[in-house]
Structure formats: structure tokens, C-alpha cells
Amino acid sequence: MALKITKSNFDAEVIKSEVPVLIDFWAEWCGPCRMMAPVVDEIAAERTDIKVGKIDVDAEPELAAAFRIESIPTLVVMKNGAVTAASVGLKPKDQVLALLDK
């Protein structure tokens, strides 16, 4: 299950994470986001070597602004507190997993 990332837990869960973090920026009203969700949840269940989190752009506008999110779904990979990869739009699972290798 993906972790709910908020402004209050972002530092502890993402910036200070000792493993790579895959973040899914999404919104309830976004059709492609709902199609992306099962892929993200599947990766969260399969990959114990990473952390998977979801940020609701409507609930967390400051985080969305900090990452300059203009379109959703947007996937961001962070390692050691820095963005290493990002992808906008609906992607198949293999392309999402490829982001983790960058």
C-alpha cells in the first residue's frame, strides 16, 4: 500500500528516507490518475527495497507547487533527498520501474 505523503510527514518520509521514494502526484477527479493507481499500488506491494507515496495535489497544494506540478499524474523518484527522475502522464508498469533505475 502506498504511503500518504503530506506536508507534515514529507521531510521524514521522503527527504530523510534511506531508500528511493516513488511519489505519485494525483487527484481524486483525475481519470488517468485513477488508471495509474493500481500500477503504483502493485509496485508498492512488490518492491520492498523502495518507498512508494502518494500526494493528493488538491490536499497538498504547497507540495505540488514545490515540485512545479502542472499535469497529473506525475511520478517523481527521489534518492537522498534529490529528484532523480520524473514522468508526466499515464505510463505502463515497465516504464515506471525504469524510472527507479535512473
mmCIF file of N, CA and C in Angstrom:
data_model
loop_
_atom_site.group_PDB
_atom_site.id
_atom_site.type_symbol
_atom_site.label_atom_id
_atom_site.label_comp_id
_atom_site.label_asym_id
_atom_site.label_seq_id
_atom_site.Cartn_x
_atom_site.Cartn_y
_atom_site.Cartn_z
ATOM 1 N N MET A 1 0.845 -1.191 0.000
ATOM 2 C CA MET A 1 0.000 0.000 0.000
ATOM 3 C C MET A 1 0.886 1.249 0.000
ATOM 4 N N ALA A 2 0.537 2.170 -0.820
ATOM 5 C CA ALA A 2 1.305 3.413 -0.902
ATOM 6 C C ALA A 2 1.038 4.279 0.331
ATOM 7 N N LEU A 3 2.046 4.987 0.732
ATOM 8 C CA LEU A 3 2.007 5.869 1.892
ATOM 9 C C LEU A 3 1.387 7.208 1.516
ATOM 10 N N LYS A 4 0.562 7.756 2.383
ATOM 11 C CA LYS A 4 0.005 9.091 2.130
ATOM 12 C C LYS A 4 1.044 10.114 2.580
ATOM 13 N N ILE A 5 1.538 10.879 1.621
ATOM 14 C CA ILE A 5 2.557 11.895 1.924
ATOM 15 C C ILE A 5 1.864 13.243 2.068
ATOM 16 N N THR A 6 2.183 13.927 3.163
ATOM 17 C CA THR A 6 1.632 15.258 3.422
ATOM 18 C C THR A 6 2.784 16.206 3.743
ATOM 19 N N LYS A 7 2.445 17.477 3.843
ATOM 20 C CA LYS A 7 3.449 18.478 4.198
ATOM 21 C C LYS A 7 4.098 18.123 5.542
ATOM 22 N N SER A 8 3.298 17.585 6.465
ATOM 23 C CA SER A 8 3.820 17.309 7.806
ATOM 24 C C SER A 8 4.738 16.086 7.874
ATOM 25 N N ASN A 9 4.569 15.105 6.976
ATOM 26 C CA ASN A 9 5.456 13.936 7.046
ATOM 27 C C ASN A 9 6.452 13.874 5.883
ATOM 28 N N PHE A 10 6.432 14.859 4.992
ATOM 29 C CA PHE A 10 7.285 14.850 3.801
ATOM 30 C C PHE A 10 8.773 14.738 4.152
ATOM 31 N N ASP A 11 9.218 15.539 5.095
ATOM 32 C CA ASP A 11 10.634 15.550 5.456
ATOM 33 C C ASP A 11 11.082 14.175 5.957
ATOM 34 N N ALA A 12 10.316 13.605 6.888
ATOM 35 C CA ALA A 12 10.678 12.311 7.482
ATOM 36 C C ALA A 12 10.561 11.169 6.481
ATOM 37 N N GLU A 13 9.488 11.161 5.687
ATOM 38 C CA GLU A 13 9.228 10.032 4.796
ATOM 39 C C GLU A 13 9.981 10.108 3.469
ATOM 40 N N VAL A 14 10.274 11.313 2.987
ATOM 41 C CA VAL A 14 10.900 11.447 1.667
ATOM 42 C C VAL A 14 12.332 11.959 1.763
ATOM 43 N N ILE A 15 12.512 13.149 2.328
ATOM 44 C CA ILE A 15 13.847 13.759 2.368
ATOM 45 C C ILE A 15 14.832 12.895 3.159
ATOM 46 N N LYS A 16 14.399 12.367 4.293
ATOM 47 C CA LYS A 16 15.306 11.590 5.146
ATOM 48 C C LYS A 16 15.244 10.091 4.880
ATOM 49 N N SER A 17 14.517 9.674 3.840
ATOM 50 C CA SER A 17 14.398 8.252 3.532
ATOM 51 C C SER A 17 15.753 7.671 3.130
ATOM 52 N N GLU A 18 16.045 6.484 3.650
ATOM 53 C CA GLU A 18 17.301 5.824 3.307
ATOM 54 C C GLU A 18 17.166 4.981 2.049
ATOM 55 N N VAL A 19 15.940 4.861 1.527
ATOM 56 C CA VAL A 19 15.697 4.120 0.286
ATOM 57 C C VAL A 19 15.064 5.070 -0.729
ATOM 58 N N PRO A 20 15.150 4.758 -2.016
ATOM 59 C CA PRO A 20 14.498 5.608 -3.025
ATOM 60 C C PRO A 20 12.992 5.694 -2.768
ATOM 61 N N VAL A 21 12.413 6.844 -3.125
ATOM 62 C CA VAL A 21 10.980 7.071 -2.921
ATOM 63 C C VAL A 21 10.332 7.386 -4.266
ATOM 64 N N LEU A 22 9.301 6.612 -4.605
ATOM 65 C CA LEU A 22 8.488 6.878 -5.791
ATOM 66 C C LEU A 22 7.250 7.620 -5.316
ATOM 67 N N ILE A 23 7.072 8.849 -5.816
ATOM 68 C CA ILE A 23 5.932 9.669 -5.393
ATOM 69 C C ILE A 23 4.965 9.813 -6.558
ATOM 70 N N ASP A 24 3.701 9.545 -6.287
ATOM 71 C CA ASP A 24 2.631 9.691 -7.275
ATOM 72 C C ASP A 24 1.827 10.940 -6.914
ATOM 73 N N PHE A 25 1.945 11.991 -7.735
ATOM 74 C CA PHE A 25 1.113 13.184 -7.565
ATOM 75 C C PHE A 25 -0.191 12.932 -8.305
ATOM 76 N N TRP A 26 -1.315 13.042 -7.605
ATOM 77 C CA TRP A 26 -2.607 12.667 -8.176
ATOM 78 C C TRP A 26 -3.726 13.529 -7.602
ATOM 79 N N ALA A 27 -4.944 13.338 -8.120
ATOM 80 C CA ALA A 27 -6.149 13.974 -7.577
ATOM 81 C C ALA A 27 -7.329 13.036 -7.808
ATOM 82 N N GLU A 28 -8.298 13.104 -6.918
ATOM 83 C CA GLU A 28 -9.487 12.248 -6.980
ATOM 84 C C GLU A 28 -10.236 12.384 -8.302
ATOM 85 N N TRP A 29 -10.328 13.588 -8.840
ATOM 86 C CA TRP A 29 -11.105 13.869 -10.048
ATOM 87 C C TRP A 29 -10.389 13.506 -11.349
ATOM 88 N N CYS A 30 -9.143 13.071 -11.253
ATOM 89 C CA CYS A 30 -8.297 12.817 -12.427
ATOM 90 C C CYS A 30 -8.434 11.370 -12.916
ATOM 91 N N GLY A 31 -9.046 11.191 -14.095
ATOM 92 C CA GLY A 31 -9.237 9.855 -14.658
ATOM 93 C C GLY A 31 -7.940 9.094 -14.878
ATOM 94 N N PRO A 32 -6.939 9.688 -15.554
ATOM 95 C CA PRO A 32 -5.661 8.977 -15.740
ATOM 96 C C PRO A 32 -4.988 8.623 -14.403
ATOM 97 N N CYS A 33 -5.194 9.460 -13.379
ATOM 98 C CA CYS A 33 -4.630 9.152 -12.054
ATOM 99 C C CYS A 33 -5.244 7.873 -11.502
ATOM 100 N N ARG A 34 -6.557 7.724 -11.679
ATOM 101 C CA ARG A 34 -7.238 6.518 -11.197
ATOM 102 C C ARG A 34 -6.768 5.285 -11.966
ATOM 103 N N MET A 35 -6.405 5.467 -13.236
ATOM 104 C CA MET A 35 -5.876 4.350 -14.024
ATOM 105 C C MET A 35 -4.436 4.013 -13.617
ATOM 106 N N MET A 36 -3.697 5.003 -13.158
ATOM 107 C CA MET A 36 -2.308 4.816 -12.734
ATOM 108 C C MET A 36 -2.227 4.162 -11.346
ATOM 109 N N ALA A 37 -3.240 4.405 -10.512
ATOM 110 C CA ALA A 37 -3.224 3.959 -9.111
ATOM 111 C C ALA A 37 -2.949 2.458 -8.938
ATOM 112 N N PRO A 38 -3.598 1.553 -9.701
ATOM 113 C CA PRO A 38 -3.307 0.130 -9.494
ATOM 114 C C PRO A 38 -1.861 -0.238 -9.804
ATOM 115 N N VAL A 39 -1.260 0.435 -10.781
ATOM 116 C CA VAL A 39 0.142 0.189 -11.131
ATOM 117 C C VAL A 39 1.039 0.609 -9.966
ATOM 118 N N VAL A 40 0.772 1.800 -9.425
ATOM 119 C CA VAL A 40 1.557 2.312 -8.296
ATOM 120 C C VAL A 40 1.391 1.402 -7.076
ATOM 121 N N ASP A 41 0.163 0.972 -6.800
ATOM 122 C CA ASP A 41 -0.089 0.088 -5.658
ATOM 123 C C ASP A 41 0.595 -1.271 -5.840
ATOM 124 N N GLU A 42 0.611 -1.762 -7.075
ATOM 125 C CA GLU A 42 1.272 -3.040 -7.373
ATOM 126 C C GLU A 42 2.774 -2.927 -7.106
ATOM 127 N N ILE A 43 3.376 -1.833 -7.554
ATOM 128 C CA ILE A 43 4.812 -1.614 -7.318
ATOM 129 C C ILE A 43 5.077 -1.513 -5.817
ATOM 130 N N ALA A 44 4.204 -0.813 -5.095
ATOM 131 C CA ALA A 44 4.357 -0.681 -3.636
ATOM 132 C C ALA A 44 4.339 -2.047 -2.965
ATOM 133 N N ALA A 45 3.475 -2.944 -3.447
ATOM 134 C CA ALA A 45 3.365 -4.283 -2.857
ATOM 135 C C ALA A 45 4.558 -5.170 -3.204
ATOM 136 N N GLU A 46 5.096 -4.993 -4.403
ATOM 137 C CA GLU A 46 6.167 -5.870 -4.881
ATOM 138 C C GLU A 46 7.564 -5.445 -4.458
ATOM 139 N N ARG A 47 7.797 -4.155 -4.367
ATOM 140 C CA ARG A 47 9.155 -3.650 -4.134
ATOM 141 C C ARG A 47 9.347 -3.232 -2.686
ATOM 142 N N THR A 48 10.007 -4.097 -1.924
ATOM 143 C CA THR A 48 10.261 -3.769 -0.525
ATOM 144 C C THR A 48 11.533 -2.934 -0.361
ATOM 145 N N ASP A 49 12.283 -2.760 -1.457
ATOM 146 C CA ASP A 49 13.532 -2.005 -1.401
ATOM 147 C C ASP A 49 13.335 -0.514 -1.633
ATOM 148 N N ILE A 50 12.090 -0.102 -1.875
ATOM 149 C CA ILE A 50 11.783 1.313 -2.085
ATOM 150 C C ILE A 50 10.578 1.698 -1.242
ATOM 151 N N LYS A 51 10.318 2.983 -1.185
ATOM 152 C CA LYS A 51 9.125 3.511 -0.527
ATOM 153 C C LYS A 51 8.251 4.099 -1.621
ATOM 154 N N VAL A 52 6.950 3.890 -1.534
ATOM 155 C CA VAL A 52 6.022 4.439 -2.515
ATOM 156 C C VAL A 52 5.026 5.320 -1.780
ATOM 157 N N GLY A 53 4.905 6.562 -2.249
ATOM 158 C CA GLY A 53 3.994 7.502 -1.603
ATOM 159 C C GLY A 53 3.091 8.188 -2.609
ATOM 160 N N LYS A 54 1.962 8.682 -2.118
ATOM 161 C CA LYS A 54 1.011 9.404 -2.963
ATOM 162 C C LYS A 54 0.767 10.778 -2.360
ATOM 163 N N ILE A 55 0.772 11.799 -3.219
ATOM 164 C CA ILE A 55 0.482 13.157 -2.781
ATOM 165 C C ILE A 55 -0.738 13.646 -3.548
ATOM 166 N N ASP A 56 -1.812 13.940 -2.811
ATOM 167 C CA ASP A 56 -3.032 14.493 -3.396
ATOM 168 C C ASP A 56 -2.784 15.983 -3.628
ATOM 169 N N VAL A 57 -2.728 16.396 -4.902
ATOM 170 C CA VAL A 57 -2.387 17.787 -5.219
ATOM 171 C C VAL A 57 -3.424 18.781 -4.702
ATOM 172 N N ASP A 58 -4.676 18.342 -4.551
ATOM 173 C CA ASP A 58 -5.710 19.237 -4.013
ATOM 174 C C ASP A 58 -5.546 19.428 -2.511
ATOM 175 N N ALA A 59 -5.139 18.378 -1.809
ATOM 176 C CA ALA A 59 -4.968 18.449 -0.359
ATOM 177 C C ALA A 59 -3.616 19.056 0.029
ATOM 178 N N GLU A 60 -2.639 18.940 -0.858
ATOM 179 C CA GLU A 60 -1.273 19.398 -0.563
ATOM 180 C C GLU A 60 -0.762 20.347 -1.657
ATOM 181 N N PRO A 61 -1.423 21.507 -1.826
ATOM 182 C CA PRO A 61 -1.018 22.418 -2.909
ATOM 183 C C PRO A 61 0.411 22.946 -2.758
ATOM 184 N N GLU A 62 0.899 23.054 -1.518
ATOM 185 C CA GLU A 62 2.261 23.560 -1.325
ATOM 186 C C GLU A 62 3.304 22.577 -1.856
ATOM 187 N N LEU A 63 3.058 21.286 -1.630
ATOM 188 C CA LEU A 63 3.988 20.282 -2.162
ATOM 189 C C LEU A 63 3.906 20.238 -3.685
ATOM 190 N N ALA A 64 2.697 20.317 -4.226
ATOM 191 C CA ALA A 64 2.538 20.328 -5.681
ATOM 192 C C ALA A 64 3.275 21.528 -6.278
ATOM 193 N N ALA A 65 3.174 22.674 -5.641
ATOM 194 C CA ALA A 65 3.851 23.880 -6.123
ATOM 195 C C ALA A 65 5.369 23.733 -6.015
ATOM 196 N N ALA A 66 5.834 23.141 -4.924
ATOM 197 C CA ALA A 66 7.271 22.966 -4.716
ATOM 198 C C ALA A 66 7.891 22.106 -5.822
ATOM 199 N N PHE A 67 7.119 21.146 -6.328
ATOM 200 C CA PHE A 67 7.610 20.272 -7.395
ATOM 201 C C PHE A 67 7.196 20.771 -8.779
ATOM 202 N N ARG A 68 6.557 21.953 -8.828
ATOM 203 C CA ARG A 68 6.100 22.560 -10.087
ATOM 204 C C ARG A 68 5.232 21.596 -10.890
ATOM 205 N N ILE A 69 4.288 20.957 -10.199
ATOM 206 C CA ILE A 69 3.385 20.011 -10.851
ATOM 207 C C ILE A 69 2.351 20.793 -11.656
ATOM 208 N N GLU A 70 2.346 20.576 -12.967
ATOM 209 C CA GLU A 70 1.393 21.258 -13.846
ATOM 210 C C GLU A 70 0.377 20.291 -14.431
ATOM 211 N N SER A 71 0.757 19.023 -14.561
ATOM 212 C CA SER A 71 -0.128 17.992 -15.092
ATOM 213 C C SER A 71 -0.045 16.768 -14.183
ATOM 214 N N ILE A 72 -1.161 16.075 -14.075
ATOM 215 C CA ILE A 72 -1.171 14.844 -13.286
ATOM 216 C C ILE A 72 -1.788 13.731 -14.122
ATOM 217 N N PRO A 73 -1.429 12.480 -13.871
ATOM 218 C CA PRO A 73 -0.487 12.055 -12.842
ATOM 219 C C PRO A 73 0.962 12.410 -13.201
ATOM 220 N N THR A 74 1.717 12.765 -12.173
ATOM 221 C CA THR A 74 3.157 12.948 -12.306
ATOM 222 C C THR A 74 3.819 12.015 -11.307
ATOM 223 N N LEU A 75 4.799 11.261 -11.766
ATOM 224 C CA LEU A 75 5.574 10.390 -10.892
ATOM 225 C C LEU A 75 6.962 10.992 -10.729
ATOM 226 N N VAL A 76 7.444 11.025 -9.497
ATOM 227 C CA VAL A 76 8.764 11.571 -9.190
ATOM 228 C C VAL A 76 9.518 10.542 -8.363
ATOM 229 N N VAL A 77 10.790 10.328 -8.699
ATOM 230 C CA VAL A 77 11.646 9.453 -7.902
ATOM 231 C C VAL A 77 12.654 10.334 -7.185
ATOM 232 N N MET A 78 12.755 10.130 -5.873
ATOM 233 C CA MET A 78 13.735 10.870 -5.078
ATOM 234 C C MET A 78 14.681 9.906 -4.392
ATOM 235 N N LYS A 79 15.975 10.245 -4.454
ATOM 236 C CA LYS A 79 17.004 9.468 -3.773
ATOM 237 C C LYS A 79 17.875 10.445 -3.011
ATOM 238 N N ASN A 80 18.107 10.173 -1.748
ATOM 239 C CA ASN A 80 18.928 11.041 -0.900
ATOM 240 C C ASN A 80 18.439 12.484 -0.921
ATOM 241 N N GLY A 81 17.116 12.661 -0.932
ATOM 242 C CA GLY A 81 16.529 13.992 -0.863
ATOM 243 C C GLY A 81 16.520 14.775 -2.160
ATOM 244 N N ALA A 82 16.962 14.164 -3.265
ATOM 245 C CA ALA A 82 17.010 14.865 -4.548
ATOM 246 C C ALA A 82 16.185 14.120 -5.600
ATOM 247 N N VAL A 83 15.589 14.873 -6.517
ATOM 248 C CA VAL A 83 14.828 14.266 -7.607
ATOM 249 C C VAL A 83 15.803 13.643 -8.604
ATOM 250 N N THR A 84 15.609 12.355 -8.906
ATOM 251 C CA THR A 84 16.480 11.679 -9.874
ATOM 252 C C THR A 84 15.755 11.372 -11.178
ATOM 253 N N ALA A 85 14.417 11.353 -11.132
ATOM 254 C CA ALA A 85 13.638 11.075 -12.343
ATOM 255 C C ALA A 85 12.220 11.582 -12.139
ATOM 256 N N ALA A 86 11.571 11.915 -13.254
ATOM 257 C CA ALA A 86 10.170 12.342 -13.201
ATOM 258 C C ALA A 86 9.500 11.959 -14.510
ATOM 259 N N SER A 87 8.202 11.732 -14.443
ATOM 260 C CA SER A 87 7.440 11.337 -15.614
ATOM 261 C C SER A 87 6.021 11.879 -15.484
ATOM 262 N N VAL A 88 5.500 12.463 -16.566
ATOM 263 C CA VAL A 88 4.152 13.019 -16.559
ATOM 264 C C VAL A 88 3.253 12.156 -17.435
ATOM 265 N N GLY A 89 2.062 11.873 -16.931
ATOM 266 C CA GLY A 89 1.087 11.120 -17.713
ATOM 267 C C GLY A 89 1.038 9.650 -17.342
ATOM 268 N N LEU A 90 0.057 8.975 -17.907
ATOM 269 C CA LEU A 90 -0.160 7.558 -17.674
ATOM 270 C C LEU A 90 0.967 6.751 -18.306
ATOM 271 N N LYS A 91 1.581 5.870 -17.526
ATOM 272 C CA LYS A 91 2.700 5.069 -18.017
ATOM 273 C C LYS A 91 2.478 3.598 -17.672
ATOM 274 N N PRO A 92 2.957 2.694 -18.537
ATOM 275 C CA PRO A 92 2.893 1.274 -18.185
ATOM 276 C C PRO A 92 3.894 0.960 -17.071
ATOM 277 N N LYS A 93 3.666 -0.146 -16.398
ATOM 278 C CA LYS A 93 4.474 -0.520 -15.238
ATOM 279 C C LYS A 93 5.973 -0.580 -15.552
ATOM 280 N N ASP A 94 6.348 -1.116 -16.704
ATOM 281 C CA ASP A 94 7.782 -1.239 -17.005
ATOM 282 C C ASP A 94 8.457 0.120 -17.109
ATOM 283 N N GLN A 95 7.740 1.122 -17.619
ATOM 284 C CA GLN A 95 8.318 2.473 -17.704
ATOM 285 C C GLN A 95 8.423 3.118 -16.315
ATOM 286 N N VAL A 96 7.474 2.808 -15.445
ATOM 287 C CA VAL A 96 7.544 3.335 -14.071
ATOM 288 C C VAL A 96 8.735 2.700 -13.365
ATOM 289 N N LEU A 97 8.907 1.402 -13.508
ATOM 290 C CA LEU A 97 10.040 0.717 -12.869
ATOM 291 C C LEU A 97 11.369 1.230 -13.415
ATOM 292 N N ALA A 98 11.414 1.581 -14.701
ATOM 293 C CA ALA A 98 12.635 2.115 -15.305
ATOM 294 C C ALA A 98 13.046 3.442 -14.668
ATOM 295 N N LEU A 99 12.070 4.217 -14.195
ATOM 296 C CA LEU A 99 12.386 5.492 -13.526
ATOM 297 C C LEU A 99 13.236 5.248 -12.277
ATOM 298 N N LEU A 100 12.995 4.121 -11.621
ATOM 299 C CA LEU A 100 13.719 3.814 -10.375
ATOM 300 C C LEU A 100 15.190 3.508 -10.626
ATOM 301 N N ASP A 101 15.530 3.164 -11.862
ATOM 302 C CA ASP A 101 16.908 2.809 -12.198
ATOM 303 C C ASP A 101 17.739 4.000 -12.642
ATOM 304 N N LYS A 102 17.129 5.189 -12.679
ATOM 305 C CA LYS A 102 17.861 6.384 -13.143
ATOM 306 C C LYS A 102 18.635 7.009 -12.020
#
